[in-house]
Coordinates of C-alpha atoms in Angstrom, one line a residue:
M1 CA -144.5 219.5 284.1
A2 CA -147.7 217.5 284.5
E3 CA -150.5 218.2 281.7
R4 CA -153.0 220.7 282.7
D5 CA -156.6 219.6 283.3
R6 CA -158.6 221.2 280.4
A7 CA -161.7 219.5 280.8
P8 CA -164.8 221.8 281.1
S9 CA -166.1 222.9 284.5
S10 CA -169.8 222.4 285.2
R11 CA -172.1 225.2 284.0
V12 CA -170.5 228.3 285.2
D13 CA -171.8 231.9 285.6
V14 CA -169.5 233.4 282.8
C15 CA -167.4 231.8 280.2
V16 CA -164.8 234.5 278.7
V17 CA -163.1 233.7 275.4
G18 CA -159.6 235.5 275.4
A19 CA -157.1 236.4 278.0
G20 CA -155.9 239.7 276.5
P21 CA -156.4 242.9 278.6
A22 CA -160.3 243.1 277.6
G23 CA -160.9 239.2 278.8
A24 CA -158.6 239.4 281.8
I25 CA -159.9 242.4 283.3
V26 CA -163.6 241.3 282.9
A27 CA -162.7 237.8 284.3
A28 CA -160.8 239.2 287.3
R29 CA -163.8 241.8 288.0
L30 CA -166.3 239.3 287.9
A31 CA -164.5 236.6 289.7
E32 CA -163.6 239.2 292.6
A33 CA -167.6 240.0 292.7
G34 CA -168.1 236.3 293.6
H35 CA -169.0 234.8 290.2
D36 CA -167.9 231.6 288.9
V37 CA -165.9 232.3 285.9
V38 CA -164.0 230.2 283.4
V39 CA -161.5 231.9 280.8
L40 CA -160.5 230.0 277.4
D41 CA -157.6 231.0 275.5
A42 CA -156.2 229.6 272.1
G43 CA -152.6 230.2 273.2
P44 CA -150.3 229.1 276.0
R45 CA -149.0 230.3 279.3
F46 CA -145.7 232.1 278.7
D47 CA -143.2 231.5 281.7
L48 CA -142.3 234.8 283.3
E49 CA -139.0 233.6 284.2
D50 CA -138.3 233.2 280.7
R51 CA -138.2 237.1 279.8
E52 CA -134.4 237.4 280.1
R53 CA -134.0 234.6 277.8
Q54 CA -136.4 236.0 275.2
L55 CA -134.5 239.3 275.4
D56 CA -131.4 237.4 274.4
A57 CA -133.1 235.6 271.6
H58 CA -134.3 239.1 270.3
L59 CA -130.9 240.4 270.4
R60 CA -129.5 237.3 269.1
P61 CA -131.7 235.6 266.7
G62 CA -131.1 232.0 266.5
V63 CA -130.7 231.6 270.4
E64 CA -133.4 229.5 271.6
S65 CA -135.1 230.0 275.0
A66 CA -134.9 226.8 276.8
G67 CA -138.3 225.0 277.2
N68 CA -140.3 227.9 275.8
R69 CA -141.8 228.0 272.2
S70 CA -141.8 231.6 272.3
A71 CA -138.1 231.9 270.9
A72 CA -138.4 229.5 268.3
G73 CA -138.1 230.6 264.5
D74 CA -141.8 231.7 264.4
G75 CA -141.1 234.6 266.8
L76 CA -140.6 235.5 270.5
W77 CA -144.4 234.7 271.1
G78 CA -144.8 231.7 269.0
M79 CA -147.1 233.4 266.1
G80 CA -147.1 231.7 262.9
G81 CA -148.0 228.4 261.1
D82 CA -151.3 226.8 260.5
R83 CA -152.8 227.8 263.6
D84 CA -152.4 231.7 262.9
A85 CA -153.0 231.3 259.1
Y86 CA -154.9 234.3 257.4
T87 CA -155.1 236.0 254.1
S88 CA -155.5 239.6 253.0
S89 CA -157.2 240.5 249.9
G90 CA -157.8 244.3 250.2
D91 CA -156.0 247.2 248.2
R92 CA -153.0 246.8 250.7
H93 CA -151.7 243.7 252.2
Y94 CA -152.3 243.7 256.0
P95 CA -149.6 241.8 257.7
L96 CA -152.0 240.4 260.5
N97 CA -149.5 238.4 262.6
A98 CA -146.7 241.2 262.7
A99 CA -148.5 242.2 266.1
R100 CA -150.8 239.5 267.1
V101 CA -149.9 237.3 270.2
K102 CA -152.0 234.2 271.2
G103 CA -151.6 233.3 274.7
L104 CA -152.4 234.6 278.2
G105 CA -151.7 238.2 278.2
G106 CA -152.5 238.8 274.6
S107 CA -150.9 241.7 272.8
T108 CA -150.0 243.3 275.9
L109 CA -147.0 240.8 276.2
H110 CA -145.2 242.9 273.6
W111 CA -146.9 246.5 273.4
Q112 CA -145.4 249.8 274.1
A113 CA -148.1 250.4 276.7
M114 CA -148.9 254.1 275.7
V115 CA -152.4 254.6 277.2
M116 CA -154.2 257.9 276.4
R117 CA -158.1 258.6 276.9
L118 CA -160.0 259.2 273.7
H119 CA -161.2 263.1 273.3
E120 CA -164.7 264.2 273.6
R121 CA -164.8 264.9 269.8
D122 CA -164.0 261.1 269.3
F123 CA -167.5 260.1 270.6
E124 CA -169.4 262.8 268.5
M125 CA -167.7 262.8 265.1
D126 CA -170.9 262.8 263.3
S127 CA -172.7 265.5 265.3
R128 CA -169.6 267.7 265.4
H129 CA -168.1 267.0 261.7
G130 CA -170.7 265.1 259.7
V131 CA -168.2 262.1 259.4
G132 CA -168.2 258.6 260.8
V133 CA -171.1 257.9 263.5
D134 CA -171.5 259.1 267.1
W135 CA -171.0 256.6 269.8
P136 CA -174.1 255.6 271.9
I137 CA -172.3 256.9 274.9
D138 CA -170.1 260.0 275.3
Y139 CA -167.0 260.9 277.2
A140 CA -168.9 261.5 280.6
D141 CA -170.3 258.1 280.4
L142 CA -166.8 256.8 280.4
R143 CA -165.2 259.2 282.4
P144 CA -165.3 257.5 285.7
Y145 CA -164.3 254.1 284.0
Y146 CA -161.1 255.7 282.7
T147 CA -160.2 256.5 286.2
E148 CA -160.6 252.8 287.0
A149 CA -158.6 251.6 284.1
E150 CA -155.8 253.8 285.0
R151 CA -155.6 252.2 288.2
E152 CA -156.1 248.8 287.0
L153 CA -153.3 249.4 284.4
G154 CA -151.0 251.2 286.8
V155 CA -150.5 254.4 284.6
A156 CA -147.8 256.7 285.2
G157 CA -148.8 260.3 283.8
A158 CA -149.1 264.0 284.5
D159 CA -151.9 266.2 284.1
D160 CA -149.9 268.5 281.7
N161 CA -151.7 268.2 278.4
P162 CA -153.6 271.4 277.4
F163 CA -155.5 269.4 274.9
A164 CA -156.6 266.2 276.9
P165 CA -160.2 265.8 278.0
P166 CA -161.2 266.7 281.7
R167 CA -160.2 264.2 284.4
E168 CA -161.1 264.0 288.1
E169 CA -158.1 262.9 290.0
P170 CA -154.3 262.5 289.5
F171 CA -152.8 259.4 287.6
P172 CA -151.7 256.7 289.9
L173 CA -148.0 257.0 289.3
P174 CA -145.9 260.0 288.3
A175 CA -144.8 260.3 284.9
F176 CA -141.7 259.5 283.3
P177 CA -139.3 262.3 282.9
P178 CA -138.6 263.8 279.4
S179 CA -135.9 262.3 277.5
H180 CA -132.7 264.0 276.3
S181 CA -134.2 264.0 272.7
D182 CA -137.6 265.2 274.1
S183 CA -135.7 268.4 275.4
I184 CA -134.4 269.1 271.9
F185 CA -137.8 268.6 270.2
A186 CA -139.3 270.8 272.9
E187 CA -137.1 273.8 271.8
A188 CA -138.4 273.5 268.1
C189 CA -141.8 273.0 269.0
E190 CA -142.1 276.1 271.3
R191 CA -140.8 278.3 268.3
L192 CA -143.6 276.4 266.2
G193 CA -146.4 276.9 268.9
L194 CA -146.8 273.3 269.2
P195 CA -147.1 272.7 273.0
T196 CA -145.6 269.3 274.1
H197 CA -146.6 267.3 277.0
S198 CA -146.0 263.9 278.7
V199 CA -147.2 260.5 277.5
P200 CA -149.4 258.3 279.9
N201 CA -147.7 255.0 280.1
A202 CA -148.8 251.5 281.5
R203 CA -145.5 251.0 283.3
N204 CA -144.0 251.5 286.6
S205 CA -142.3 254.8 287.1
E206 CA -141.9 253.8 290.6
P207 CA -142.4 250.2 292.3
N208 CA -146.0 249.2 292.2
D209 CA -148.3 246.4 293.0
G210 CA -145.5 244.1 293.6
A211 CA -143.5 244.8 290.6
S212 CA -140.2 247.1 290.2
A213 CA -139.9 250.3 288.5
C214 CA -138.8 250.3 284.8
V215 CA -135.0 249.7 284.9
G216 CA -134.6 250.9 281.4
Y217 CA -133.9 247.6 279.2
G218 CA -135.2 249.6 276.2
T219 CA -136.8 246.4 274.6
C220 CA -140.5 247.0 275.7
K221 CA -141.4 245.7 272.1
P222 CA -140.9 242.8 271.8
V223 CA -140.3 242.0 275.6
C224 CA -139.9 243.7 279.1
P225 CA -137.8 241.5 281.2
S226 CA -138.3 243.6 284.4
G227 CA -142.1 243.0 284.7
A228 CA -142.5 246.8 285.0
K229 CA -144.7 247.3 281.9
Y230 CA -148.2 246.0 282.5
T231 CA -149.2 243.0 280.7
A232 CA -152.7 241.3 281.1
E233 CA -150.9 238.6 283.2
R234 CA -151.6 240.7 286.0
H235 CA -155.4 240.2 285.6
V236 CA -155.1 236.8 284.8
A237 CA -153.4 236.3 288.1
R238 CA -155.8 238.3 289.9
A239 CA -158.8 236.2 288.3
E240 CA -157.3 233.0 289.4
A241 CA -156.6 234.3 292.8
A242 CA -160.2 235.0 293.1
G243 CA -161.1 231.5 292.1
A244 CA -161.7 231.8 288.3
R245 CA -160.5 229.0 286.2
V246 CA -158.0 229.9 283.1
I247 CA -157.4 227.2 280.4
D248 CA -154.7 227.7 278.1
R249 CA -154.2 226.1 274.6
A250 CA -158.1 226.0 274.3
P251 CA -158.9 227.6 271.0
V252 CA -162.9 227.9 270.8
Q253 CA -164.3 226.7 267.6
R254 CA -167.8 228.0 267.8
L255 CA -170.5 229.0 270.1
A256 CA -173.2 226.7 270.5
H257 CA -176.7 228.7 270.7
D258 CA -180.5 228.6 270.2
A259 CA -182.3 231.6 268.7
D260 CA -182.2 233.7 272.0
A261 CA -179.1 232.5 273.8
V262 CA -175.5 231.0 273.7
D263 CA -175.5 227.5 275.4
A264 CA -171.7 226.8 275.7
A265 CA -168.4 227.7 273.9
V266 CA -167.2 224.6 272.1
Y267 CA -163.2 224.3 272.4
A268 CA -160.6 222.1 271.3
T269 CA -157.5 220.9 273.4
P270 CA -154.0 219.7 272.4
D271 CA -155.0 215.9 272.7
G272 CA -157.5 216.4 269.8
A273 CA -160.7 216.5 271.9
E274 CA -163.6 218.8 271.8
H275 CA -165.3 220.1 274.9
R276 CA -168.5 222.3 275.6
Q277 CA -168.1 224.8 278.5
E278 CA -171.6 225.7 279.5
A279 CA -172.2 229.2 281.0
R280 CA -175.1 231.5 281.9
A281 CA -173.1 234.3 279.9
V282 CA -170.4 234.4 277.4
V283 CA -168.1 237.2 276.9
L284 CA -166.2 237.4 273.4
A285 CA -162.9 239.0 274.1
C286 CA -160.4 237.9 271.4
G287 CA -159.8 240.9 269.4
G288 CA -161.1 242.6 266.3
V289 CA -160.5 239.8 264.1
E290 CA -160.8 236.7 266.2
N291 CA -164.1 238.0 267.6
V292 CA -165.6 238.2 264.0
R293 CA -164.3 234.9 263.0
L294 CA -165.8 233.1 265.9
L295 CA -169.3 234.8 265.3
L296 CA -169.1 233.7 261.7
L297 CA -167.9 230.3 262.4
S298 CA -171.0 230.1 264.6
A299 CA -173.5 230.4 261.8
S300 CA -176.8 228.2 262.3
D301 CA -180.2 227.8 261.0
A302 CA -181.1 230.5 263.2
Y303 CA -178.2 232.6 262.3
P304 CA -177.2 231.6 258.7
D305 CA -175.2 234.7 258.1
G306 CA -173.4 234.2 261.4
L307 CA -174.1 234.7 265.1
A308 CA -175.2 238.0 266.3
N309 CA -175.2 239.1 262.7
S310 CA -178.8 240.0 261.9
S311 CA -177.7 243.6 261.0
G312 CA -175.0 242.0 258.4
L313 CA -172.3 244.1 260.0
V314 CA -170.3 241.5 261.8
G315 CA -166.7 242.2 260.4
R316 CA -167.7 245.4 258.6
Y317 CA -166.0 248.9 259.5
F318 CA -162.5 247.4 260.2
M319 CA -160.2 250.1 261.4
D320 CA -156.7 250.7 262.3
H321 CA -154.2 253.7 262.9
C322 CA -151.9 254.5 260.4
F323 CA -148.4 255.7 260.9
A324 CA -146.9 259.0 259.4
G325 CA -143.2 260.0 260.3
V326 CA -140.3 261.9 259.2
G327 CA -136.7 261.2 260.5
G328 CA -133.3 262.7 260.0
R329 CA -130.0 263.5 261.7
I330 CA -128.7 266.6 263.4
D331 CA -125.3 268.1 264.5
R332 CA -125.6 267.4 268.2
P333 CA -126.1 264.1 270.5
T334 CA -129.6 262.8 270.6
R335 CA -128.9 259.9 273.0
Q336 CA -131.5 257.7 270.7
N337 CA -132.6 254.5 271.9
H338 CA -131.8 255.1 275.6
V339 CA -135.5 254.7 276.2
G340 CA -137.7 252.1 274.6
F341 CA -141.0 254.1 274.7
N342 CA -142.3 257.5 274.1
T343 CA -142.3 260.1 276.9
T344 CA -143.3 263.3 274.8
E345 CA -146.2 263.7 272.5
C346 CA -148.2 266.6 271.1
H347 CA -152.2 266.6 270.4
A348 CA -152.1 270.0 269.0
L349 CA -153.4 268.7 265.8
Y350 CA -155.9 266.4 267.0
D351 CA -159.0 268.6 267.8
A352 CA -159.0 270.8 264.7
E353 CA -162.3 272.5 263.3
D354 CA -162.2 270.6 260.1
P355 CA -163.3 267.1 259.6
L356 CA -160.0 265.4 259.1
P357 CA -159.0 262.4 261.0
G358 CA -157.4 263.0 264.2
V359 CA -153.5 263.1 264.4
K360 CA -151.4 262.4 267.5
L361 CA -147.8 263.5 267.2
E362 CA -145.1 261.3 268.9
F363 CA -141.4 262.1 269.6
L364 CA -139.8 259.0 269.1
N365 CA -137.1 257.8 271.8
Y366 CA -135.9 254.8 269.6
A367 CA -135.1 256.4 266.2
G368 CA -132.4 255.1 264.3
P369 CA -130.4 251.9 264.7
S370 CA -129.7 250.4 268.2
P371 CA -126.0 250.3 269.0
V372 CA -126.3 247.0 270.8
I373 CA -128.0 245.1 268.0
D374 CA -125.6 246.7 265.3
A375 CA -122.8 245.4 267.1
L376 CA -124.0 242.0 267.6
H377 CA -124.7 241.6 264.0
A378 CA -121.7 243.5 262.5
D379 CA -119.0 242.0 260.6
E380 CA -116.6 244.4 261.8
W381 CA -114.4 244.3 265.4
G382 CA -112.5 246.5 267.4
D383 CA -111.9 250.0 266.3
D384 CA -113.4 249.5 263.1
L385 CA -116.7 248.6 264.8
L386 CA -116.4 251.5 267.2
D387 CA -115.9 253.9 264.2
S388 CA -119.0 252.5 262.5
L389 CA -121.2 252.9 265.5
R390 CA -119.9 256.3 266.1
D391 CA -120.7 257.3 262.7
S392 CA -124.3 255.5 262.9
Y393 CA -125.4 256.2 266.3
G394 CA -126.2 259.2 268.4
T395 CA -127.5 261.8 266.0
H396 CA -130.9 260.6 264.9
L397 CA -134.4 262.2 265.5
A398 CA -137.7 261.3 264.3
V399 CA -141.5 262.5 264.9
G400 CA -143.9 259.9 264.4
G401 CA -147.6 260.0 264.5
L402 CA -151.0 257.8 264.7
V403 CA -153.5 259.0 262.3
E404 CA -157.2 257.8 262.6
Q405 CA -159.1 256.0 260.1
F406 CA -162.7 256.8 259.6
P407 CA -165.1 253.6 259.5
H408 CA -165.7 252.5 255.8
A409 CA -168.0 249.4 255.4
D410 CA -165.7 248.1 252.6
N411 CA -162.9 247.7 255.2
R412 CA -163.6 244.4 257.1
I413 CA -163.0 240.9 258.1
T414 CA -164.5 237.9 256.6
L415 CA -163.8 234.1 256.2
D416 CA -161.4 232.7 253.6
R417 CA -163.0 229.3 253.0
S418 CA -160.1 228.3 250.5
T419 CA -157.8 228.4 253.5
T420 CA -158.1 226.6 256.8
D421 CA -156.2 226.5 260.1
D422 CA -154.8 223.5 262.2
H423 CA -158.6 222.7 263.0
G424 CA -159.9 222.7 259.5
N425 CA -161.8 226.1 260.2
P426 CA -161.7 228.9 257.4
V427 CA -159.0 231.5 258.4
P428 CA -159.8 235.2 258.6
D429 CA -159.2 237.5 255.4
V430 CA -158.6 240.9 256.0
E431 CA -159.6 243.7 253.5
W432 CA -157.9 246.7 254.1
S433 CA -157.3 250.2 252.3
V434 CA -156.4 253.7 253.4
G435 CA -159.2 256.3 252.5
T436 CA -158.7 259.7 250.8
E437 CA -159.3 261.5 254.1
T438 CA -156.7 259.5 256.1
R439 CA -154.3 260.1 253.0
R440 CA -154.9 264.1 253.5
A441 CA -154.2 263.7 257.2
I442 CA -151.2 261.9 256.9
E443 CA -150.0 264.7 254.4
R444 CA -150.9 267.1 257.1
A445 CA -148.8 265.4 259.7
N446 CA -145.9 265.0 257.5
E447 CA -145.9 268.9 256.7
V448 CA -145.8 269.6 260.6
Q449 CA -143.2 266.7 261.2
R450 CA -140.9 268.0 258.3
A451 CA -141.2 271.8 259.8
I452 CA -140.3 270.4 263.3
L453 CA -137.1 268.8 261.9
E454 CA -136.3 271.8 259.6
E455 CA -136.5 274.1 262.6
L456 CA -133.8 271.8 264.2
D457 CA -131.6 272.1 260.6
A458 CA -131.9 268.4 260.5
D459 CA -130.9 266.5 257.3
I460 CA -134.0 264.6 256.5
D461 CA -133.3 261.1 255.4
W462 CA -136.6 259.3 255.4
V463 CA -140.3 260.1 255.3
V464 CA -143.3 257.7 255.8
G465 CA -146.2 259.2 253.9
P466 CA -149.6 258.0 252.5
D467 CA -148.0 255.8 249.9
E468 CA -145.8 254.1 252.5
T469 CA -148.0 254.0 255.5
G470 CA -148.6 250.9 257.7
P471 CA -150.8 249.8 260.3
A472 CA -150.4 250.2 264.2
F473 CA -152.2 247.0 264.5
H474 CA -154.9 248.6 266.6
H475 CA -158.0 246.3 265.5
M476 CA -161.1 248.0 265.9
G477 CA -164.8 248.2 265.0
T478 CA -165.7 244.9 263.6
T479 CA -168.6 244.6 266.0
R480 CA -169.5 248.1 266.5
M481 CA -172.0 249.5 269.3
G482 CA -175.0 251.5 268.8
T483 CA -178.4 252.0 269.8
D484 CA -180.0 250.7 266.4
P485 CA -179.9 246.9 265.9
E486 CA -179.9 247.3 262.3
S487 CA -176.7 249.6 262.0
S488 CA -174.8 247.9 265.0
V489 CA -173.9 244.5 266.6
V490 CA -173.9 245.4 270.2
A491 CA -175.8 248.0 272.3
S492 CA -174.2 250.5 274.5
D493 CA -173.7 248.0 277.5
C494 CA -171.6 245.7 274.9
R495 CA -174.3 243.2 274.9
A496 CA -175.3 241.5 271.6
H497 CA -178.6 242.8 270.2
D498 CA -179.7 239.4 269.0
L499 CA -178.7 237.4 271.9
D500 CA -179.5 237.9 275.7
N501 CA -176.5 236.5 277.1
L502 CA -173.6 237.3 274.5
W503 CA -171.3 240.2 275.4
I504 CA -168.5 241.6 273.3
A505 CA -165.4 243.2 275.0
G506 CA -162.4 245.0 273.3
S507 CA -161.9 247.4 270.7
S508 CA -164.1 245.7 267.9
V509 CA -167.1 247.5 269.6
F510 CA -165.6 251.1 268.9
P511 CA -167.7 252.9 266.4
T512 CA -164.8 255.2 265.5
A513 CA -161.5 254.9 266.1
G514 CA -160.1 258.3 267.3
G515 CA -156.4 258.9 267.0
M516 CA -155.3 257.5 270.4
N517 CA -153.8 254.0 271.2
P518 CA -156.9 252.0 272.0
T519 CA -155.9 249.9 275.1
L520 CA -157.0 252.5 277.9
T521 CA -160.6 252.7 276.2
I522 CA -160.4 248.9 276.1
A523 CA -159.8 248.6 279.6
A524 CA -162.4 251.2 280.6
L525 CA -165.2 249.6 278.5
S526 CA -164.2 246.3 280.0
C527 CA -164.7 247.8 283.7
R528 CA -167.9 249.3 282.5
L529 CA -168.9 245.7 280.8
A530 CA -168.1 243.9 284.0
D531 CA -170.5 246.1 286.0
R532 CA -173.3 245.7 284.0
L533 CA -172.7 242.0 283.6
D534 CA -172.4 241.6 287.2
R535 CA -175.8 243.2 287.8
W536 CA -177.5 241.0 285.2
L537 CA -176.2 238.0 286.8

């Protein structure tokens, strides 16, 4: 294939850095509004035709996907090596590359696509509970953009959640039906007074927008071969159809600027050259870690502590969601692993009157071993293999949960100047710990999860509690929004306080994390940002 033209365009209206959901949505909406847009992304274009070969490589490690780096030894999506180097110096090691993807589509290439709205309380944690901070916007401000975001992502759902915030119209697509194991959990939860309800999913429950309905591969993470699951590639394609130029393998090295505005994004290309993409406005949309890194790498005489960092808060208040879970076995068929995503959850623990972090319970459709993967990797054959699979498969159940982290200034992203990437730039360092309030919330989640399994007479064989918890890889809070330039990085419209033409998209602007998967809120904020930037232009 001929080498792509990666030379810069003449000065454009908008340069978007990053082609994940935030950047792709902003680029598509601005291009469709008639603006001249260039998108720069550090990673490659992944071939949509290669997804089935990627699935084969996932099920049978060592099988390479012809012509595509994505199935090489550094993972299905090519993460690893000097390009993606990082360090972790916090109380707990943070495995940053376990869920990042650099490339068109970003982490939506391998996400599970669960998309919930934040609750009203999430925007008012200080006012309601005296913890964290309030957002400079409330749920009512974002409510119409949540509706737009659900349309943009093609969300399948039902208005059956008694705890959900108010909504104004039905979901774009009907909800997925409860799984067999969901029905088992529903019996126990009803007896315990824990209402269950459907999970909004950004995947097609019926054919939509030229893509098929979900056909049940069950491998949503790490790869959906059918195309039924939303990836930001859809918005990349929309942006290009509207005239935007999308340049892959073009990692931005720094933002050139004066004291008042950003002049250009300086990016590298595979041939070793550096280029300047000049623009009237720049939108940073490369995630809660790389947004910070790029701002800090852009330090200058005007901004010696990093661009847009007069508050000193760029990189501070890094948040994630922590996992809590309990699993076991029961003496009846559960049909585990028939569905690769969650279809039932419970928000009953979320809006408690006490100031504990929010907890969202998830009833896992993929508990226990996968019979396909077990069979492919087994040393046994024939009847012996069949007996082993019968013993290990079909009776597992598990209840998981996302647990909110409150913002703490000591959880942060900085530059590790002792370690450099493939361009000689300092790599990001992650300082991450789990606070006492999050530990208490995890313990509360475990108590309820254990009660559900005990109600089913399950033999509990594993518990993930506060000492074993890990991150959900939802990077939030490192360029928080607010009204005061001394205590925030961007204003309520996501424009940097310090520079007139720099905008930041994505979950790095979240002042608090809530306990809901962040992508729908990312999409809603991106729709809102695009509207404001359209008017500014």
